[in-house]
Each structure stands twice: as C-alpha cells, then as structure tokens.
Short mmCIF file of C-alpha atoms in Angstrom, two decimals:
data_model
loop_
_atom_site.label_atom_id
_atom_site.label_comp_id
_atom_site.label_asym_id
_atom_site.label_seq_id
_atom_site.Cartn_x
_atom_site.Cartn_y
_atom_site.Cartn_z
CA MET A 1 21.41 -37.70 9.56
CA ALA A 2 21.73 -34.03 8.64
CA THR A 3 18.14 -33.99 7.42
CA SER A 4 16.89 -35.54 10.67
CA GLU A 5 18.85 -33.01 12.76
CA THR A 6 17.47 -30.11 10.74
CA THR A 7 13.92 -31.40 11.08
CA SER A 8 14.29 -31.75 14.86
CA LYS A 9 15.02 -28.05 15.05
CA CYS A 10 11.82 -27.10 13.23
CA LEU A 11 8.49 -26.39 14.84
CA LYS A 12 5.16 -25.56 13.27
CA PHE A 13 3.60 -22.29 14.36
CA GLU A 14 0.47 -24.11 15.54
CA GLU A 15 2.63 -26.27 17.84
CA GLY A 16 4.86 -23.56 19.21
CA TRP A 17 2.43 -20.67 19.55
CA PRO A 18 0.49 -22.10 22.55
CA VAL A 19 3.82 -22.44 24.35
CA LEU A 20 4.69 -18.84 23.59
CA GLN A 21 1.23 -17.68 24.67
CA GLU A 22 1.66 -19.39 28.01
CA GLY A 23 4.98 -17.64 28.57
CA ILE A 24 3.57 -14.29 27.43
CA LYS A 25 0.64 -14.65 29.83
CA LYS A 26 3.00 -15.20 32.75
CA LEU A 27 5.15 -12.27 31.63
CA VAL A 28 2.09 -9.98 31.55
CA GLU A 29 1.14 -11.09 35.06
CA ILE A 30 4.60 -10.22 36.34
CA ILE A 31 4.60 -6.80 34.64
CA GLU A 32 1.15 -6.02 36.02
CA GLY A 33 2.21 -7.12 39.49
CA VAL A 34 -0.35 -9.92 39.60
CA ARG A 35 2.27 -12.65 39.69
CA SER A 36 5.37 -12.24 41.83
CA ASP A 37 6.43 -15.88 42.14
CA PRO A 38 9.14 -17.16 39.81
CA PHE A 39 8.54 -19.70 37.07
CA THR A 40 8.34 -23.24 38.38
CA SER A 41 10.23 -26.23 37.04
CA GLU A 42 6.93 -27.35 35.48
CA ASP A 43 6.70 -24.00 33.67
CA TYR A 44 10.20 -24.41 32.31
CA MET A 45 9.51 -28.02 31.33
CA ARG A 46 6.50 -26.87 29.36
CA MET A 47 8.55 -24.16 27.65
CA TYR A 48 11.29 -26.62 26.84
CA MET A 49 9.12 -29.52 25.77
CA PHE A 50 10.84 -29.35 22.39
CA SER A 51 14.35 -29.03 23.82
CA THR A 52 16.95 -31.78 23.50
CA SER A 53 19.02 -30.87 26.55
CA ALA A 54 17.98 -31.17 30.21
CA ARG A 55 20.33 -28.39 31.26
CA MET A 56 18.21 -25.94 29.27
CA LEU A 57 15.53 -26.33 31.94
CA LEU A 58 17.61 -24.07 34.17
CA LYS A 59 17.70 -21.21 31.70
CA THR A 60 15.55 -18.14 31.97
CA LEU A 61 12.17 -17.53 30.41
CA ASN A 62 13.97 -15.30 27.96
CA SER A 63 16.07 -18.18 26.66
CA ALA A 64 13.08 -20.53 26.71
CA LEU A 65 10.89 -18.43 24.48
CA ILE A 66 13.75 -17.42 22.21
CA ARG A 67 14.36 -21.11 21.56
CA VAL A 68 10.73 -21.73 20.60
CA VAL A 69 10.75 -18.69 18.31
CA TYR A 70 13.94 -19.90 16.66
CA LYS A 71 12.48 -23.35 16.01
CA ILE A 72 9.33 -21.90 14.44
CA CYS A 73 11.47 -19.81 12.09
CA GLN A 74 13.40 -22.86 10.85
CA PRO A 75 14.33 -23.87 8.22
CA ASP A 76 13.05 -20.90 6.18
CA SER A 77 13.41 -17.80 8.33
CA SER A 78 11.49 -15.67 5.82
CA GLY A 79 8.78 -18.23 5.11
CA PRO A 80 5.12 -18.61 6.10
CA GLU A 81 5.82 -19.84 9.65
CA SER A 82 7.80 -16.68 10.39
CA GLU A 83 4.98 -14.62 8.88
CA LYS A 84 2.49 -16.27 11.24
CA LEU A 85 4.82 -15.61 14.16
CA TYR A 86 5.18 -11.94 13.22
CA GLN A 87 1.41 -11.57 13.00
CA GLY A 88 1.08 -13.38 16.33
CA TYR A 89 3.50 -10.91 17.92
CA LYS A 90 1.48 -8.01 16.57
CA LYS A 91 -1.83 -9.52 17.67
CA THR A 92 -0.45 -10.02 21.18
CA PHE A 93 -0.23 -6.24 21.58
CA GLU A 94 -3.57 -5.64 19.89
CA ASP A 95 -5.32 -8.10 22.21
CA TYR A 96 -3.58 -6.77 25.31
CA ILE A 97 -4.43 -3.16 24.53
CA THR A 98 -8.03 -4.00 23.67
CA ALA A 99 -8.56 -6.01 26.86
CA LYS A 100 -6.25 -4.42 29.42
CA VAL A 101 -5.59 -0.82 28.36
CA LEU A 102 -8.48 0.87 26.57
CA PRO A 103 -11.26 -0.19 28.99
CA PHE A 104 -9.35 1.34 31.92
CA LEU A 105 -8.51 4.55 30.08
CA ARG A 106 -12.05 5.08 28.82
CA GLU A 107 -13.46 5.15 32.34
CA LYS A 108 -10.96 7.74 33.61
CA LYS A 109 -11.28 11.52 33.55
CA ASP A 110 -9.06 14.52 34.18
CA GLU A 111 -5.79 13.84 36.05
CA ASN A 112 -6.86 10.26 36.76
CA LEU A 113 -6.79 9.69 33.02
CA LEU A 114 -3.23 11.02 32.80
CA GLN A 115 -2.08 8.83 35.69
CA GLU A 116 -3.64 5.75 34.12
CA LEU A 117 -2.16 6.60 30.73
CA VAL A 118 1.35 6.92 32.15
CA ALA A 119 0.96 3.62 34.03
CA LYS A 120 -0.31 1.79 30.94
CA TRP A 121 2.40 3.31 28.75
CA ASN A 122 5.12 2.17 31.15
CA MET A 123 3.66 -1.34 31.16
CA HIS A 124 3.53 -1.26 27.37
CA LYS A 125 7.20 -0.31 27.22
CA ASP A 126 8.11 -3.13 29.60
CA LEU A 127 6.08 -5.61 27.58
CA THR A 128 7.72 -4.38 24.39
CA LYS A 129 11.20 -4.65 25.85
CA TRP A 130 10.73 -8.28 26.86
CA LEU A 131 8.73 -9.49 23.87
CA ALA A 132 11.17 -7.85 21.48
CA ARG A 133 13.89 -9.89 23.19
CA PHE A 134 11.89 -13.10 23.00
CA PHE A 135 11.09 -12.60 19.31
CA HIS A 136 14.31 -10.86 18.31
CA TYR A 137 15.13 -13.58 15.77
CA LEU A 138 12.31 -12.16 13.63
CA ASP A 139 14.14 -8.84 13.39
CA ARG A 140 17.33 -10.62 12.41
CA SER A 141 15.81 -12.86 9.78
CA PHE A 142 12.33 -11.69 8.79
CA THR A 143 11.36 -8.02 9.17
CA SER A 144 14.47 -6.65 7.48
CA GLY A 145 14.13 -8.96 4.50
CA ARG A 146 10.44 -8.17 4.09
CA LYS A 147 11.00 -4.44 4.76
CA LEU A 148 8.42 -4.58 7.55
CA PRO A 149 8.35 -2.49 10.74
CA THR A 150 10.72 -3.86 13.37
CA LEU A 151 9.32 -5.48 16.49
CA ASN A 152 9.76 -2.27 18.46
CA GLU A 153 8.18 -0.20 15.70
CA THR A 154 5.27 -2.64 15.47
CA SER A 155 4.60 -2.25 19.17
CA LEU A 156 4.71 1.55 19.00
CA LEU A 157 2.49 1.65 15.91
CA THR A 158 -0.08 -0.57 17.60
CA PHE A 159 -0.21 1.67 20.68
CA TYR A 160 -0.43 4.71 18.43
CA LYS A 161 -3.31 3.36 16.33
CA LEU A 162 -5.35 1.91 19.19
CA VAL A 163 -4.64 4.24 22.13
CA TYR A 164 -3.03 7.47 20.98
CA VAL A 165 -5.47 8.20 18.16
CA GLU A 166 -8.50 7.64 20.38
CA MET A 167 -7.29 9.29 23.58
CA ASN A 168 -5.09 12.20 22.47
CA ASP A 169 -7.77 14.89 22.20
CA GLN A 170 -8.93 14.20 25.75
CA VAL A 171 -5.39 13.91 27.12
CA ARG A 172 -4.29 17.15 25.45
CA GLU A 173 -7.32 18.99 26.84
CA VAL A 174 -6.55 17.84 30.38
CA VAL A 175 -2.87 18.82 30.15
CA ILE A 176 -3.64 22.27 28.74
CA SER A 177 -6.25 22.87 31.44
CA MET A 178 -3.64 21.98 34.07
CA ILE A 179 -1.14 24.42 32.56
CA GLU A 180 -3.76 27.17 32.56
CA ARG A 181 -4.60 26.40 36.18
CA GLU A 182 -0.94 26.79 37.06
CA ARG A 183 -0.80 30.12 35.22
CA GLU A 184 -3.67 31.26 37.39
CA GLY A 185 -1.61 30.49 40.48
CA GLY A 186 -2.75 26.95 41.21
CA GLN A 187 -0.60 23.95 42.03
CA ILE A 188 -0.34 21.03 39.61
CA ASP A 189 1.56 17.76 39.43
CA GLN A 190 4.37 18.87 37.12
CA GLY A 191 5.95 15.42 37.14
CA LEU A 192 2.74 13.90 35.83
CA VAL A 193 2.51 16.49 33.05
CA LYS A 194 6.13 15.83 32.07
CA ASN A 195 5.57 12.07 31.95
CA VAL A 196 2.56 12.53 29.69
CA LEU A 197 4.36 14.93 27.34
CA ASP A 198 7.32 12.56 27.15
CA ILE A 199 4.97 9.96 25.63
CA TYR A 200 4.57 12.15 22.53
CA VAL A 201 8.31 11.99 21.96
CA GLU A 202 8.78 8.35 22.95
CA ILE A 203 6.01 7.10 20.70
CA GLY A 204 7.70 8.98 17.86
CA GLU A 205 11.02 7.33 18.74
CA GLY A 206 12.63 10.66 19.60
CA SER A 207 10.94 12.68 16.88
CA MET A 208 9.13 15.89 17.89
CA THR A 209 6.50 15.43 15.17
CA TYR A 210 3.68 14.14 17.37
CA TYR A 211 4.48 16.57 20.18
CA ALA A 212 4.48 19.56 17.83
CA LYS A 213 1.43 18.54 15.80
CA ASP A 214 -0.78 16.98 18.45
CA PHE A 215 0.07 19.03 21.54
CA GLU A 216 2.30 22.07 21.09
CA GLU A 217 0.17 23.71 18.42
CA ALA A 218 -2.95 23.65 20.63
CA MET A 219 -0.95 24.65 23.72
CA LEU A 220 0.45 27.74 21.97
CA LYS A 221 -3.02 28.68 20.76
CA ASP A 222 -4.34 28.45 24.32
CA THR A 223 -1.35 30.45 25.56
CA THR A 224 -2.16 33.20 23.05
CA SER A 225 -5.76 33.36 24.25
CA PHE A 226 -4.74 33.34 27.92
CA TYR A 227 -2.26 36.22 27.68
CA SER A 228 -4.47 38.22 25.33
CA LYS A 229 -7.18 38.30 27.99
CA LYS A 230 -4.70 38.99 30.80
CA ALA A 231 -3.06 41.84 28.89
CA THR A 232 -6.40 43.63 28.50
CA ILE A 233 -7.08 43.34 32.23
CA TRP A 234 -3.59 44.23 33.42
CA ILE A 235 -3.05 47.22 31.14
CA ALA A 236 -6.27 48.74 32.46
CA SER A 237 -5.58 48.07 36.13
CA LEU A 238 -1.80 48.29 36.60
CA SER A 239 0.68 51.11 36.37
CA TYR A 240 3.21 51.01 33.54
CA LYS A 241 5.95 49.89 35.93
CA ASP A 242 3.82 47.18 37.51
CA TYR A 243 2.66 45.99 34.10
CA MET A 244 6.22 45.59 32.85
CA LEU A 245 7.14 43.75 36.05
CA LYS A 246 4.18 41.44 35.41
CA VAL A 247 5.46 40.79 31.88
CA GLU A 248 8.90 39.82 33.20
CA GLU A 249 7.28 37.58 35.81
CA CYS A 250 5.23 35.80 33.14
CA ILE A 251 8.28 35.26 30.94
CA MET A 252 10.20 33.81 33.87
CA LYS A 253 7.37 31.44 34.77
CA GLU A 254 7.02 30.24 31.18
CA GLU A 255 10.75 29.51 31.09
CA ASP A 256 10.28 27.51 34.29
CA ARG A 257 7.52 25.50 32.61
CA VAL A 258 9.86 24.60 29.79
CA SER A 259 12.48 23.53 32.32
CA CYS A 260 10.01 21.48 34.36
CA TYR A 261 7.82 19.69 31.83
CA LEU A 262 7.54 21.18 28.35
CA GLN A 263 9.92 20.06 25.62
CA SER A 264 12.88 22.41 25.18
CA GLY A 265 11.86 23.11 21.59
CA SER A 266 8.79 24.94 22.88
CA ARG A 267 10.81 27.63 24.65
CA GLN A 268 11.33 30.09 21.82
CA LYS A 269 7.79 29.73 20.46
CA LEU A 270 6.28 30.13 23.92
CA LEU A 271 8.28 33.24 24.78
CA GLU A 272 7.44 34.79 21.42
CA VAL A 273 3.74 34.36 22.18
CA VAL A 274 4.11 36.00 25.60
CA GLU A 275 6.16 38.88 24.21
CA HIS A 276 3.71 39.43 21.37
CA GLU A 277 0.53 39.37 23.45
CA LEU A 278 1.85 41.37 26.41
CA ARG A 279 4.14 43.84 24.65
CA SER A 280 3.81 44.04 20.88
CA VAL A 281 0.01 44.06 20.68
CA HIS A 282 -0.23 46.88 23.24
CA ALA A 283 2.96 48.74 22.32
CA ALA A 284 1.19 52.01 21.49
CA LYS A 285 -0.92 51.91 24.66
CA LEU A 286 2.13 51.17 26.77
CA VAL A 287 4.02 54.14 25.33
CA GLU A 288 1.03 56.38 25.98
CA LYS A 289 0.56 54.97 29.49
CA LYS A 290 4.21 55.54 30.34
CA GLN A 291 4.11 59.09 29.04
CA LEU A 292 0.93 59.97 30.95
CA GLU A 293 2.31 58.54 34.18
CA CYS A 294 5.57 60.45 33.75
CA GLU A 295 3.64 63.69 33.15
CA ALA A 296 1.47 63.03 36.19
CA ALA A 297 4.54 62.40 38.31
CA SER A 298 6.14 65.65 37.08
CA THR A 299 2.98 67.60 37.88
CA ASN A 300 2.83 66.19 41.40
CA GLU A 301 6.40 67.26 42.00
#
C-alpha cells in the first residue's frame, strides 16, 4: 500500500513537462499583457490531471504547477528527473530571451533601446518571480545539494549571458551620450537613465561590480574628456570670478546627477574628476589670471 501511494505521487519529466509548458505559456501571455482573462476550469483540470483531489481544481496556477514540479521530483529529489526539470527551467528562459527579447532589442536604437531594455528587464523579473515560485522545490531539494546556481541566480545568469553581454556596449554608449547632452544644457529622461543603471546593480544581486566595471569606468573617462575641453574654453573666455562660479555650478550639477540617477558610489569619483580637470590641471593659470585681474582692477581705480 505504501509503495502504491509513493508511486502515485511520482511523475516522469516527459509526462509532466508538457503540463508545465502549458502553464508557463499562459503565464508569459499574462505578463506580456496578451492574455488578461483568468485560467478556465479546463485549464485547471489540465494542470491537475495528476491530482487525486477535486478540491485542488480551485487552487491557483501557482499551486497547480508546484504540485506537478513536486511529483516530478519524487521519489529522488536529487535524481535524473530533477536534473531534467532544472535544465527545463533554464531552457525556458533561454528560449524566451532568444524569441521574445533579443529580436526586439536588436532593432532598437538610442533612447528607444533603453526603453525596450527596461520593459524587457521588468518582464524578465516578473517571469523569474513566478517561475521561481513554481519550481521552488528544486531550490529546496536539488540546487543546494548539487551546489548549482539557485533558480533566481540561473535566471539572472541567463539574462546576463544572452542579453547583457551583447547589448551593454550599445546601452552604455546611449546613456553616456544622454548624460553629455544634459551637461550641455539639454533635457533628458532622468527616470529612464536611472532605471537602466539600476539594471547593472540588480543583475549583480546588489553588487556594484557590473556597474563599476561596465558603466562607471567609461562614464568617468567621458567626464574627464568633457571637462578637460570645457576648462580650456572657459579659462580663455571667462574672468577668474566667473570661471570659479562655473566650477561651483558644475560641481552642484554633478551632485544632482548622483542624486537623480547615478549610483551613490559614483559621487566621490565624479567630483574628484571635476575638481581635477577644472581646478588642479589649471591651478597655475588660475593663480596668474586672478593676479592679473586684480592688478588691472587696481590700475583702473
């Protein structure tokens, strides 16, 4: 009797995976806004075709898919069926990104690319949140024992390898060009820039590694070039007093950028660049300029 009961709880991957795929497809449609209607009783019946209790038909999709996942993982939660399920989870993200994310990003340029990236990233996070719930039994019984990336880590790694690696150079270039446009007095969508820069931190699960290596370094280099050129122009065309006022204005605006969309860790580095390019590099010229202007003022008196 015990053996029969245990067997009834088991499900081969090949039997259960089509059921999971059907549920995942409907979930994707809801996340993308294609499907707004709730799951029908027929949908639930299909999900619960292996269930032994009619009352389970009234449970949510979450419970339905969790039950199928649990059955596939029985009786050996670290065995080959769980391995197939883990690979199926990973392939779900790979297939989705290949079919529904990359083609749309590749056809976008400039700020449209950033808007599309933010939209796709938010969908990816929603998909991850729900699928990690559906498959959470794998984290409890499989990934930890095998020392594999967790479900959430697997999702992030897949997005990183397929999207981030391919698109980052282009994304970074667009963001830096927007920042430079703002420095020149133009208006930009600061909220969009912040959302894009937040992706660097989120994909690193809170770590600043990707932000520092793949964005901040290039941004600081561009900042150095920008203020080096401006310093040469301003020191030749402005009085000492006006030049120093311009320096203070630039520092204030860079602090505002940190407050509005750059990561807080960029503040000190950014201000050091501004101070160096506008003050330190031209320190001798500024002293001379101040002295000459003071002498000219004294003569005029």
